[in-house]
Short mmCIF file of C-alpha atoms in Angstrom, two decimals:
data_model
loop_
_atom_site.label_atom_id
_atom_site.label_comp_id
_atom_site.label_asym_id
_atom_site.label_seq_id
_atom_site.Cartn_x
_atom_site.Cartn_y
_atom_site.Cartn_z
CA MET L 7 -0.06 0.02 0.06
CA THR L 8 1.04 3.67 -0.45
CA ALA L 9 3.21 4.83 2.26
CA LEU L 10 2.45 8.06 4.28
CA THR L 11 4.72 10.44 5.92
CA LEU L 12 4.27 13.62 7.89
CA SER L 13 6.96 16.01 6.41
CA THR L 14 8.55 19.13 7.85
CA ALA L 15 9.88 20.06 4.39
CA GLY L 16 8.59 23.23 2.84
CA ALA L 17 6.76 23.19 -0.61
CA ALA L 18 9.72 24.91 -2.27
CA THR L 19 12.29 22.52 -0.86
CA LEU L 20 10.56 19.16 -1.07
CA ARG L 21 12.26 16.79 -3.33
CA ALA L 22 9.45 14.54 -5.11
CA ASP L 23 7.84 13.74 -8.42
CA ALA L 24 4.88 16.19 -7.88
CA LEU L 25 3.47 18.85 -5.51
CA VAL L 26 -0.29 19.02 -4.82
CA VAL L 27 -1.96 22.20 -4.10
CA GLY L 28 -5.57 23.11 -3.70
CA VAL L 29 -7.64 25.80 -5.51
CA ALA L 30 -11.33 26.82 -4.88
CA LYS L 31 -14.06 28.65 -6.47
CA GLY L 32 -14.28 32.19 -5.54
CA SER L 33 -17.52 33.61 -3.98
CA GLY L 34 -18.83 37.33 -3.24
CA SER L 35 -16.58 39.78 -4.90
CA LYS L 36 -14.44 36.90 -6.32
CA ALA L 37 -17.23 34.94 -7.76
CA GLY L 38 -16.23 33.23 -10.98
CA SER L 39 -12.55 33.58 -10.15
CA LEU L 40 -10.07 31.06 -8.95
CA VAL L 41 -8.89 31.19 -5.27
CA LEU L 42 -5.64 29.62 -4.23
CA ALA L 43 -6.03 27.58 -1.04
CA PRO L 44 -3.71 27.83 1.94
CA GLY L 45 -0.60 25.83 1.41
CA SER L 46 -0.04 26.98 -2.20
CA GLU L 47 1.99 30.19 -1.18
CA ALA L 48 5.32 28.81 -2.05
CA VAL L 49 4.09 27.51 -5.49
CA ASP L 50 2.42 30.71 -6.33
CA LYS L 51 5.67 32.54 -5.58
CA ALA L 52 7.48 30.26 -7.82
CA PHE L 53 4.97 31.23 -10.50
CA ASP L 54 5.67 35.03 -9.91
CA GLY L 55 2.15 35.23 -8.26
CA LYS L 56 0.53 34.06 -11.35
CA LEU L 57 -0.41 30.51 -10.52
CA ALA L 58 -4.04 31.31 -10.43
CA THR L 59 -3.85 33.07 -13.86
CA VAL L 60 -2.06 30.23 -15.43
CA LEU L 61 -4.53 27.64 -14.09
CA GLU L 62 -7.58 29.72 -15.26
CA ALA L 63 -5.99 29.66 -18.76
CA LEU L 64 -5.76 25.91 -18.70
CA GLY L 65 -9.47 25.81 -17.74
CA ALA L 66 -9.17 25.23 -14.17
CA ALA L 67 -12.28 26.36 -12.07
CA GLY L 68 -11.81 24.92 -8.69
CA ALA L 69 -14.58 22.34 -8.79
CA GLU L 70 -14.54 19.21 -6.86
CA GLY L 71 -12.76 16.31 -8.58
CA GLU L 72 -10.89 18.46 -10.86
CA ALA L 73 -7.14 17.96 -11.22
CA THR L 74 -4.79 20.13 -13.55
CA LYS L 75 -1.25 19.26 -13.96
CA LEU L 76 1.44 21.72 -15.20
CA PRO L 77 5.17 21.88 -15.28
CA ALA L 78 6.84 23.26 -12.26
CA PRO L 79 8.89 26.54 -12.72
CA VAL L 80 12.41 27.17 -11.52
CA GLY L 81 12.45 27.57 -7.71
CA LEU L 82 10.65 24.26 -6.89
CA LYS L 83 12.46 20.92 -6.67
CA VAL L 84 9.63 18.98 -8.22
CA PRO L 85 9.05 18.65 -11.88
CA VAL L 86 5.15 18.82 -11.71
CA VAL L 87 2.54 20.71 -10.04
CA VAL L 88 -1.07 19.31 -9.57
CA ALA L 89 -3.69 21.77 -8.74
CA VAL L 90 -6.82 20.00 -7.39
CA GLY L 91 -10.33 21.54 -6.95
CA LEU L 92 -11.91 22.13 -3.46
CA GLY L 93 -15.17 23.38 -4.48
CA PRO L 94 -16.62 26.62 -3.14
CA VAL L 95 -14.24 28.62 -0.94
CA PRO L 96 -15.25 28.45 2.91
CA GLN L 97 -17.24 31.41 4.35
CA LYS L 98 -15.03 33.77 6.55
CA ASP L 99 -13.75 32.15 9.64
CA GLU L 100 -14.64 28.72 8.30
CA ALA L 101 -12.18 25.78 7.49
CA TYR L 102 -12.40 23.68 4.28
CA ASP L 103 -14.81 20.94 4.67
CA THR L 104 -13.02 17.65 5.58
CA GLU L 105 -14.92 15.63 2.81
CA ALA L 106 -13.84 18.22 0.23
CA LEU L 107 -10.18 17.71 1.41
CA ARG L 108 -10.66 13.98 1.33
CA ARG L 109 -11.92 13.99 -2.19
CA ALA L 110 -9.38 16.36 -3.53
CA ALA L 111 -6.49 14.22 -2.11
CA GLY L 112 -8.08 11.14 -3.52
CA SER L 113 -8.48 12.89 -7.13
CA ALA L 114 -4.74 14.01 -6.82
CA ALA L 115 -3.55 10.48 -5.77
CA ARG L 116 -5.42 8.89 -8.92
CA ALA L 117 -3.94 11.59 -11.11
CA LEU L 118 -0.49 10.72 -9.89
CA THR L 119 -0.55 6.96 -10.62
CA GLY L 120 2.86 5.75 -11.67
CA SER L 121 4.74 8.40 -9.38
CA LYS L 122 7.02 7.32 -6.72
CA LYS L 123 6.26 10.28 -4.24
CA ALA L 124 4.23 13.40 -4.15
CA GLY L 125 3.89 16.20 -1.54
CA PHE L 126 0.42 17.23 -0.56
CA ALA L 127 0.27 20.85 0.40
CA LEU L 128 -3.51 21.26 1.01
CA PRO L 129 -4.96 23.27 3.58
CA VAL L 130 -4.29 21.91 7.13
CA ALA L 131 -5.83 23.79 9.95
CA SER L 132 -5.98 21.02 12.25
CA ALA L 133 -5.10 17.19 12.90
CA GLU L 134 -8.53 16.27 11.45
CA ASP L 135 -7.78 18.07 8.21
CA ALA L 136 -4.50 16.06 8.01
CA GLU L 137 -6.30 12.93 8.71
CA ALA L 138 -8.78 13.59 5.79
CA ILE L 139 -6.05 14.36 3.41
CA ALA L 140 -4.03 11.29 4.31
CA GLU L 141 -7.23 9.14 4.17
CA GLY L 142 -8.21 10.44 0.80
CA ALA L 143 -4.88 10.13 -0.61
CA LEU L 144 -4.33 6.45 0.57
CA LEU L 145 -7.90 5.39 -0.53
CA GLY L 146 -7.39 7.25 -3.90
CA ALA L 147 -4.10 5.54 -4.62
CA TYR L 148 -5.91 2.14 -4.33
CA ALA L 149 -5.51 -0.34 -7.35
CA PHE L 150 -6.66 -3.97 -7.52
CA THR L 151 -3.70 -5.59 -9.34
CA ALA L 152 -3.78 -9.30 -7.90
CA TYR L 153 -4.69 -10.88 -11.36
CA GLN L 154 -2.57 -8.50 -13.70
CA GLY L 155 0.89 -9.20 -14.88
CA GLY L 156 0.96 -12.88 -15.08
CA GLU L 157 3.45 -14.92 -16.95
CA ASP L 158 3.27 -14.89 -20.65
CA LYS L 159 4.00 -18.34 -21.86
CA VAL L 160 4.95 -17.02 -25.32
CA ALA L 161 7.39 -14.43 -24.10
CA PRO L 162 11.00 -15.10 -22.85
CA LYS L 163 10.83 -16.73 -19.28
CA GLY L 164 10.24 -14.14 -16.54
CA LYS L 165 8.95 -11.52 -18.60
CA LYS L 166 5.53 -10.03 -17.37
CA LYS L 167 2.64 -9.78 -19.62
CA GLY L 168 0.49 -7.26 -17.65
CA ASN L 169 -1.89 -4.93 -19.29
CA GLY L 170 0.12 -1.83 -19.32
CA ALA L 171 -1.35 -0.43 -15.87
CA LYS L 172 0.94 1.77 -14.03
CA LEU L 173 1.64 1.32 -10.34
CA PRO L 174 -0.20 3.45 -7.70
CA LEU L 175 1.26 6.42 -6.17
CA GLY L 176 4.38 5.13 -3.81
CA GLU L 177 4.45 7.77 -1.15
CA VAL L 178 2.32 10.55 0.28
CA ALA L 179 4.18 13.33 2.10
CA LEU L 180 1.72 15.60 4.03
CA LEU L 181 3.19 19.06 4.29
CA GLY L 182 2.06 21.69 6.87
CA THR L 183 1.75 19.03 9.53
CA LYS L 184 3.51 18.47 12.91
CA PRO L 185 5.20 15.15 12.98
CA ARG L 186 5.99 15.33 16.69
CA ASP L 187 2.55 16.56 17.67
CA LYS L 188 0.58 13.73 19.35
CA ALA L 189 -2.77 14.76 17.66
CA PHE L 190 -1.17 14.72 14.27
CA LYS L 191 0.69 11.46 14.90
CA ALA L 192 -2.68 9.89 16.01
CA ALA L 193 -4.44 11.22 13.16
CA ALA L 194 -1.85 9.62 10.61
CA GLU L 195 -1.88 6.39 12.53
CA ARG L 196 -5.77 6.30 12.29
CA ALA L 197 -5.69 7.22 8.60
CA VAL L 198 -3.31 4.47 7.83
CA ALA L 199 -5.16 1.67 9.82
CA LEU L 200 -8.55 2.82 8.25
CA ALA L 201 -7.43 3.11 4.64
CA GLU L 202 -5.52 -0.12 4.92
CA GLU L 203 -8.69 -1.96 6.17
CA ILE L 204 -11.02 -0.32 3.56
CA ASN L 205 -8.58 -1.28 0.88
CA ARG L 206 -8.53 -4.86 2.37
CA ALA L 207 -12.38 -4.82 2.03
CA ARG L 208 -12.17 -3.67 -1.48
CA ASP L 209 -9.70 -6.43 -2.43
CA LEU L 210 -12.05 -8.99 -1.13
CA ILE L 211 -15.03 -7.64 -2.96
CA ASN L 212 -13.01 -7.44 -6.17
CA THR L 213 -11.83 -11.03 -5.90
CA PRO L 214 -13.47 -13.27 -8.20
CA PRO L 215 -15.88 -15.89 -6.86
CA ASN L 216 -13.87 -18.75 -8.21
CA ASP L 217 -11.19 -17.77 -5.57
CA LEU L 218 -13.45 -16.11 -2.84
CA TYR L 219 -16.12 -18.52 -1.50
CA PRO L 220 -17.29 -19.13 2.17
CA GLU L 221 -14.50 -21.34 3.05
CA SER L 222 -11.70 -19.07 1.57
CA PHE L 223 -13.27 -15.98 3.04
CA ALA L 224 -13.20 -17.64 6.41
CA ALA L 225 -9.66 -18.59 5.95
CA VAL L 226 -8.59 -14.89 5.21
CA ALA L 227 -10.60 -13.88 8.58
CA THR L 228 -8.98 -16.59 10.56
CA ALA L 229 -5.47 -15.33 9.50
CA ALA L 230 -6.17 -11.72 10.04
CA GLY L 231 -7.56 -12.61 13.57
CA LYS L 232 -4.13 -14.33 14.49
CA GLU L 233 -2.39 -11.20 13.19
CA HIS L 234 -4.49 -8.83 15.12
CA GLY L 235 -5.36 -10.57 18.39
CA ILE L 236 -9.02 -11.21 17.39
CA LYS L 237 -10.69 -14.44 18.43
CA VAL L 238 -12.15 -16.26 15.44
CA GLN L 239 -14.78 -18.97 15.38
CA VAL L 240 -15.87 -20.64 12.15
CA LEU L 241 -19.08 -22.88 11.97
CA ASP L 242 -18.78 -25.15 8.93
CA GLU L 243 -21.63 -27.03 7.42
CA LYS L 244 -21.67 -29.91 10.00
CA ALA L 245 -21.62 -27.20 12.85
CA LEU L 246 -24.50 -25.19 11.06
CA VAL L 247 -26.65 -28.42 10.71
CA LYS L 248 -26.08 -29.25 14.46
CA GLY L 249 -27.02 -25.79 15.32
CA GLY L 250 -30.05 -25.48 13.20
CA PHE L 251 -28.92 -22.66 11.09
CA GLY L 252 -31.66 -23.15 8.49
CA GLY L 253 -31.24 -19.80 6.68
CA LEU L 254 -27.55 -20.20 5.86
CA LEU L 255 -27.99 -23.93 5.05
CA GLY L 256 -30.83 -23.23 2.72
CA VAL L 257 -29.16 -20.51 0.82
CA GLY L 258 -25.93 -22.55 0.43
CA GLN L 259 -27.29 -25.93 -0.21
CA GLY L 260 -27.16 -25.44 -3.98
CA SER L 261 -23.37 -24.89 -4.17
CA THR L 262 -20.47 -27.13 -4.03
CA HIS L 263 -18.93 -24.51 -1.72
CA GLY L 264 -20.80 -24.83 1.72
CA PRO L 265 -21.79 -21.96 3.85
CA ARG L 266 -19.98 -20.68 6.97
CA LEU L 267 -20.80 -18.35 9.87
CA VAL L 268 -17.75 -16.70 11.09
CA LYS L 269 -17.58 -14.91 14.48
CA LEU L 270 -14.85 -12.30 15.03
CA ALA L 271 -14.47 -10.96 18.64
CA TYR L 272 -12.27 -8.13 19.44
CA THR L 273 -12.41 -7.43 23.27
CA HIS L 274 -10.71 -4.69 25.34
CA PRO L 275 -10.14 -5.15 29.12
CA LYS L 276 -11.64 -1.84 30.00
CA ALA L 277 -14.58 -1.93 27.63
CA GLU L 278 -18.10 -1.27 29.03
CA LYS L 279 -20.08 -1.51 25.94
CA THR L 280 -20.36 -4.30 23.35
CA LEU L 281 -21.27 -3.66 19.60
CA ALA L 282 -22.28 -6.61 17.29
CA LEU L 283 -21.78 -6.21 13.67
CA VAL L 284 -23.47 -8.48 11.08
CA GLY L 285 -22.58 -8.79 7.46
CA LYS L 286 -24.13 -10.27 4.58
CA GLY L 287 -21.46 -12.54 2.83
CA ILE L 288 -23.04 -13.89 -0.39
CA THR L 289 -19.85 -14.51 -2.19
CA TYR L 290 -21.70 -15.09 -5.32
CA ASP L 291 -25.39 -14.48 -6.07
CA SER L 292 -26.89 -16.10 -9.12
CA GLY L 293 -30.49 -15.71 -7.67
CA GLY L 294 -30.57 -19.45 -7.17
CA ILE L 295 -33.58 -21.31 -8.92
CA SER L 296 -34.99 -17.59 -9.18
CA LEU L 297 -32.18 -17.09 -11.61
CA LYS L 298 -31.18 -13.53 -12.20
CA PRO L 299 -31.84 -12.23 -15.76
CA ALA L 300 -28.95 -11.80 -18.23
CA GLY L 301 -26.98 -8.67 -17.48
CA HIS L 302 -27.48 -8.92 -13.88
CA ASN L 303 -24.92 -11.57 -12.87
CA GLU L 304 -21.63 -9.98 -13.85
CA THR L 305 -21.00 -7.93 -10.77
CA MET L 306 -22.63 -10.38 -8.25
CA LYS L 307 -19.14 -11.15 -6.63
CA CYS L 308 -19.95 -7.93 -4.76
CA ASP L 309 -22.85 -9.41 -2.75
CA MET L 310 -20.49 -10.17 0.29
CA SER L 311 -19.65 -6.45 0.56
CA GLY L 312 -21.41 -6.23 3.87
CA ALA L 313 -19.38 -9.02 5.36
CA ALA L 314 -16.19 -7.47 3.91
CA ALA L 315 -17.16 -4.14 5.65
CA VAL L 316 -17.84 -5.82 8.93
CA PHE L 317 -14.57 -7.68 8.72
CA ALA L 318 -12.62 -4.68 7.93
CA ALA L 319 -14.34 -2.60 10.89
CA VAL L 320 -13.49 -5.26 13.46
CA VAL L 321 -9.84 -5.49 12.39
CA ALA L 322 -9.77 -1.49 12.52
CA ALA L 323 -11.04 -1.56 15.85
CA SER L 324 -8.54 -3.86 16.90
CA ARG L 325 -5.66 -1.88 15.20
CA LEU L 326 -6.77 1.32 16.96
CA GLY L 327 -7.22 -0.29 20.33
CA LEU L 328 -10.83 1.01 20.89
CA GLN L 329 -12.20 0.60 24.39
CA VAL L 330 -15.15 -1.24 23.24
CA ASN L 331 -15.99 -4.90 22.46
CA VAL L 332 -16.73 -5.42 18.90
CA THR L 333 -18.10 -8.76 17.47
CA GLY L 334 -18.44 -9.25 13.81
CA TRP L 335 -20.59 -11.98 12.31
CA LEU L 336 -19.97 -13.01 8.72
CA ALA L 337 -22.89 -14.91 7.34
CA LEU L 338 -21.20 -16.57 4.22
CA ALA L 339 -22.89 -18.52 1.49
CA GLU L 340 -22.90 -18.88 -2.34
CA ASN L 341 -26.24 -18.79 -3.93
CA MET L 342 -26.37 -21.21 -6.77
CA PRO L 343 -28.96 -23.20 -8.85
CA SER L 344 -28.65 -26.99 -8.83
CA GLY L 345 -30.50 -30.23 -8.17
CA ASN L 346 -29.84 -29.54 -4.37
CA ALA L 347 -30.79 -25.83 -4.37
CA THR L 348 -33.69 -24.48 -2.37
CA ARG L 349 -36.85 -24.15 -4.47
CA PRO L 350 -39.47 -21.44 -4.32
CA GLY L 351 -42.17 -22.93 -2.08
CA ASP L 352 -39.74 -24.39 0.31
CA VAL L 353 -39.96 -23.87 3.87
CA LEU L 354 -36.91 -23.22 6.14
CA ARG L 355 -36.67 -23.44 9.81
CA MET L 356 -34.27 -20.79 10.95
CA TYR L 357 -31.92 -20.70 13.88
CA SER L 358 -34.48 -18.76 15.86
CA GLY L 359 -37.00 -21.57 15.45
CA LYS L 360 -39.22 -19.53 13.15
CA THR L 361 -40.30 -21.05 9.82
CA VAL L 362 -39.95 -18.94 6.54
CA GLU L 363 -41.57 -19.74 3.23
CA VAL L 364 -39.16 -19.02 0.50
CA LEU L 365 -41.20 -17.25 -2.20
CA ASN L 366 -38.12 -16.13 -4.22
CA THR L 367 -34.57 -17.61 -3.87
CA ASP L 368 -33.05 -14.27 -4.98
CA ALA L 369 -34.09 -12.83 -1.65
CA GLU L 370 -31.43 -14.91 -0.04
CA GLY L 371 -29.45 -12.10 1.84
CA ARG L 372 -32.26 -11.67 4.57
CA LEU L 373 -32.20 -15.43 5.08
CA VAL L 374 -28.60 -15.69 6.10
CA LEU L 375 -28.70 -12.40 7.88
CA ALA L 376 -31.59 -13.63 9.92
CA ASP L 377 -29.57 -16.51 11.21
CA ALA L 378 -26.55 -14.29 12.16
CA LEU L 379 -28.91 -11.75 13.68
CA THR L 380 -30.48 -14.36 16.05
CA ARG L 381 -27.10 -15.75 17.03
CA ALA L 382 -25.73 -12.29 17.68
CA SER L 383 -28.84 -11.37 19.86
CA GLU L 384 -28.04 -14.40 22.03
CA GLU L 385 -24.98 -12.56 23.36
CA ASN L 386 -27.20 -9.51 24.27
CA PRO L 387 -24.81 -6.89 22.99
CA ASP L 388 -25.60 -3.18 23.47
CA ALA L 389 -26.44 -2.57 19.82
CA ILE L 390 -26.57 -4.48 16.58
CA VAL L 391 -25.83 -3.08 13.07
CA ASP L 392 -26.13 -5.31 10.03
CA VAL L 393 -24.64 -4.22 6.78
CA ALA L 394 -25.86 -5.71 3.46
CA THR L 395 -26.07 -5.14 -0.47
CA LEU L 396 -29.68 -6.29 0.30
CA THR L 397 -32.05 -4.81 -2.23
CA GLY L 398 -32.31 -3.14 -5.70
CA ALA L 399 -35.16 -1.25 -4.30
CA MET L 400 -32.84 0.66 -2.29
CA VAL L 401 -30.81 1.63 -5.33
CA LEU L 402 -34.07 2.77 -7.06
CA ALA L 403 -34.88 4.87 -3.94
CA LEU L 404 -31.58 6.30 -3.05
CA GLY L 405 -29.36 6.01 -6.26
CA ASN L 406 -25.95 4.58 -6.54
CA ARG L 407 -24.03 6.68 -3.85
CA THR L 408 -26.23 6.74 -0.83
CA PHE L 409 -27.01 3.79 1.53
CA GLY L 410 -30.29 3.55 3.44
CA ILE L 411 -30.45 3.21 7.34
CA MET L 412 -33.51 1.55 9.11
CA ALA L 413 -33.66 0.88 12.77
CA ASN L 414 -36.03 -0.25 15.58
CA ASP L 415 -34.94 2.90 17.53
CA ASP L 416 -35.38 6.32 15.90
CA ALA L 417 -32.40 7.97 18.03
CA PHE L 418 -30.17 5.07 17.08
CA ARG L 419 -31.05 5.57 13.46
CA THR L 420 -30.37 9.37 13.74
CA SER L 421 -27.05 8.88 15.48
CA ILE L 422 -25.86 6.55 12.52
CA HIS L 423 -26.94 9.07 10.00
CA GLU L 424 -25.16 11.77 11.69
CA ILE L 425 -22.09 9.56 11.97
CA ALA L 426 -22.13 8.52 8.41
CA GLU L 427 -22.47 12.10 7.24
CA GLU L 428 -19.54 13.15 9.54
CA VAL L 429 -17.15 10.53 8.00
CA GLY L 430 -18.24 11.57 4.53
CA GLU L 431 -20.34 8.56 3.56
CA ALA L 432 -23.78 9.61 2.13
CA SER L 433 -26.71 7.85 3.72
CA TRP L 434 -30.43 8.51 4.25
CA PRO L 435 -32.76 7.38 7.25
CA MET L 436 -35.57 5.25 5.99
CA PRO L 437 -38.78 4.17 7.87
CA LEU L 438 -40.04 0.63 8.73
CA PRO L 439 -43.85 1.07 8.03
CA ALA L 440 -45.73 -1.51 10.04
CA ASP L 441 -48.47 -1.79 7.33
CA LEU L 442 -45.85 -3.37 5.03
CA ARG L 443 -45.35 -6.41 7.51
CA LYS L 444 -48.72 -8.03 6.48
CA GLY L 445 -47.55 -8.60 2.96
CA MET L 446 -45.11 -11.26 4.45
CA ASP L 447 -47.93 -13.27 5.97
CA SER L 448 -47.47 -16.84 4.75
CA PRO L 449 -50.46 -19.53 4.82
CA THR L 450 -47.73 -22.31 5.46
CA ALA L 451 -45.02 -20.80 7.59
CA ASP L 452 -44.42 -18.07 10.21
CA ILE L 453 -43.43 -15.62 7.58
CA ALA L 454 -42.42 -15.38 3.91
CA ASN L 455 -39.28 -14.04 2.48
CA MET L 456 -41.01 -11.55 0.19
CA GLY L 457 -43.80 -9.10 0.70
CA GLU L 458 -45.19 -6.18 -1.36
CA ARG L 459 -43.12 -5.14 -4.34
CA MET L 460 -43.35 -1.54 -3.69
CA GLY L 461 -41.22 -0.44 -0.80
CA GLY L 462 -39.18 -3.72 -1.17
CA GLY L 463 -36.14 -2.27 0.64
CA LEU L 464 -38.37 -1.47 3.76
CA VAL L 465 -40.02 -4.94 3.41
CA ALA L 466 -36.57 -6.52 3.68
CA GLY L 467 -35.82 -4.35 6.87
CA LEU L 468 -39.10 -5.37 8.37
CA PHE L 469 -38.20 -9.06 7.70
CA LEU L 470 -34.68 -8.68 9.51
CA GLN L 471 -36.31 -6.85 12.34
CA GLU L 472 -38.24 -10.09 13.13
CA PHE L 473 -35.01 -11.91 14.18
CA VAL L 474 -33.40 -9.17 16.42
CA GLY L 475 -33.53 -9.99 20.12
CA GLU L 476 -36.00 -8.04 22.17
CA GLY L 477 -34.72 -4.98 23.82
CA ILE L 478 -31.77 -4.56 21.68
CA ALA L 479 -31.07 -1.48 19.61
CA TRP L 480 -30.66 -2.41 15.96
CA ALA L 481 -30.00 -0.67 12.79
CA HIS L 482 -29.72 -2.00 9.16
CA LEU L 483 -27.57 -0.44 6.39
CA ASP L 484 -28.54 -1.26 2.90
CA ILE L 485 -25.43 -0.57 0.94
CA ALA L 486 -26.70 -2.07 -2.35
CA GLY L 487 -26.05 1.30 -4.20
CA PRO L 488 -22.72 2.46 -3.11
CA ALA L 489 -20.87 -0.95 -2.46
CA PHE L 490 -19.79 -1.60 -5.97
CA HIS L 491 -18.92 1.33 -8.40
CA GLU L 492 -19.22 0.51 -12.06
CA GLY L 493 -18.54 3.97 -13.46
CA ALA L 494 -15.29 5.92 -13.84
CA PRO L 495 -13.33 6.46 -10.59
CA TYR L 496 -13.99 9.90 -8.75
CA GLY L 497 -12.40 11.51 -5.88
CA TYR L 498 -11.08 8.47 -3.55
CA THR L 499 -13.75 6.23 -4.96
CA PRO L 500 -12.24 3.54 -7.39
CA LYS L 501 -14.10 1.41 -9.88
CA GLY L 502 -15.21 -1.73 -8.38
CA GLY L 503 -15.34 -2.44 -4.65
CA THR L 504 -15.63 0.69 -2.53
CA GLY L 505 -15.43 -0.38 1.14
CA SER L 506 -18.81 1.34 1.75
CA ALA L 507 -19.85 1.57 5.51
CA VAL L 508 -16.40 0.71 7.06
CA ARG L 509 -15.82 4.31 8.04
CA THR L 510 -19.37 4.43 9.54
CA LEU L 511 -18.94 1.38 11.52
CA VAL L 512 -15.44 2.35 12.87
CA ARG L 513 -16.76 5.86 13.96
CA LEU L 514 -19.83 4.17 15.53
CA ALA L 515 -17.37 1.95 17.47
CA GLU L 516 -15.31 4.95 18.57
CA ARG L 517 -18.37 6.86 19.61
CA THR L 518 -19.61 3.72 21.65
CA ALA L 519 -16.24 3.40 23.35
CA ALA L 520 -16.49 7.06 24.15
CA GLY L 521 -20.04 6.59 25.73
CA ASP L 522 -21.40 9.11 23.06
CA LEU L 523 -24.28 6.91 22.37
CA GLY L 524 -25.85 6.45 25.68
#
């Protein structure tokens, strides 16, 4: 992964491949003009005070996501300057928004793919700003290259084939920071830990399903547990049968790769609260017997994004030493059609004892989550949050960049929404209308796994709520939209797996540790 350093060097004396500065859109009397952000003073001086003029001539406007490269003049030790847009200039006495800094740093890191080292001279008014810039740069520099550059059997031995892709930016040097200051050091350490775990989640999401299946995912979690002092328990098929986990078994029985339920337990000796995280881990979703139509299968390796987010969040909590117990539950299965697969009309007896009539085998995520939610509830945590790429209905409602939040407690839902917005993850609170529950009534079983078509994302939330222990605060994050990005990269968001919800879960754990959630 890209290295991070807090640098004491000045912008004019730093030796690197490039120097990144920020520019913003002017307002008030400067409306329509380009405004240089703090940190760019030395660069502007090297341009004889004409940096803004040169950038405007090149078409720069200071918009978010904009990155303009230009040759560095005499007076700088770098060959290239990159000006990144920060959006509107802040009002008087206000600092630049941390999410704007995060996105700008990500855009710059992507623009500098192939470079060994770059200095980031973006506005740093606090340790929080430094953390946002570091996080954005490290996330923006991400690249999934595990399946590129293989041996070419036709070429001379040892020569790599590859696809011509350049390596990510090698090192990020943050200028304007205080390397010896405790707050800045802590901010850098947090940014590195968080970015590395988000990128680990991205790697898992991007891994093809012939290599990532329940057993191999469980092996990755076990190895990470040993490395970071996390206790890991894996329930295989025999254990699931013995325990009566009908949801996991029913979804996974059509595949040659059997299901798994993985428990990751991070504990702190001084913790007073316990947070349980539950992740949907469908390593590939064909839809089962209710087969997905053509054109909807190609990205279904991403249907384990919730489990990846939970896994990454538990490891991050351990790395950060948070004073809270965090338990992660990965509900892993592969949903395939075969002679052994669950059929529409089958009835499953869940771990809770409830029976579910399966009306659609492509509504499988709620089945594996139901078992995991019941199991997590048995340990009576202070709160449970599940994360899942659960419904296309949520994408229709909120688009591709925003996840929905449902909960059995309005205050808890509001807290998670505020946390998500604070860390830069777009989200929106959604209701759980009681009238939609009737649509899941079954003449055969206790409940059906499908209800009314309209409001399908809310129906799925109502189904999950049935399996949460009484008196436990619970929230459901439907990340079906932002978990996997199929368009061109933007800001610090790459094409493919994004690691959606990891930052929200980690900040929730931090808030819980601090006692801020009651």
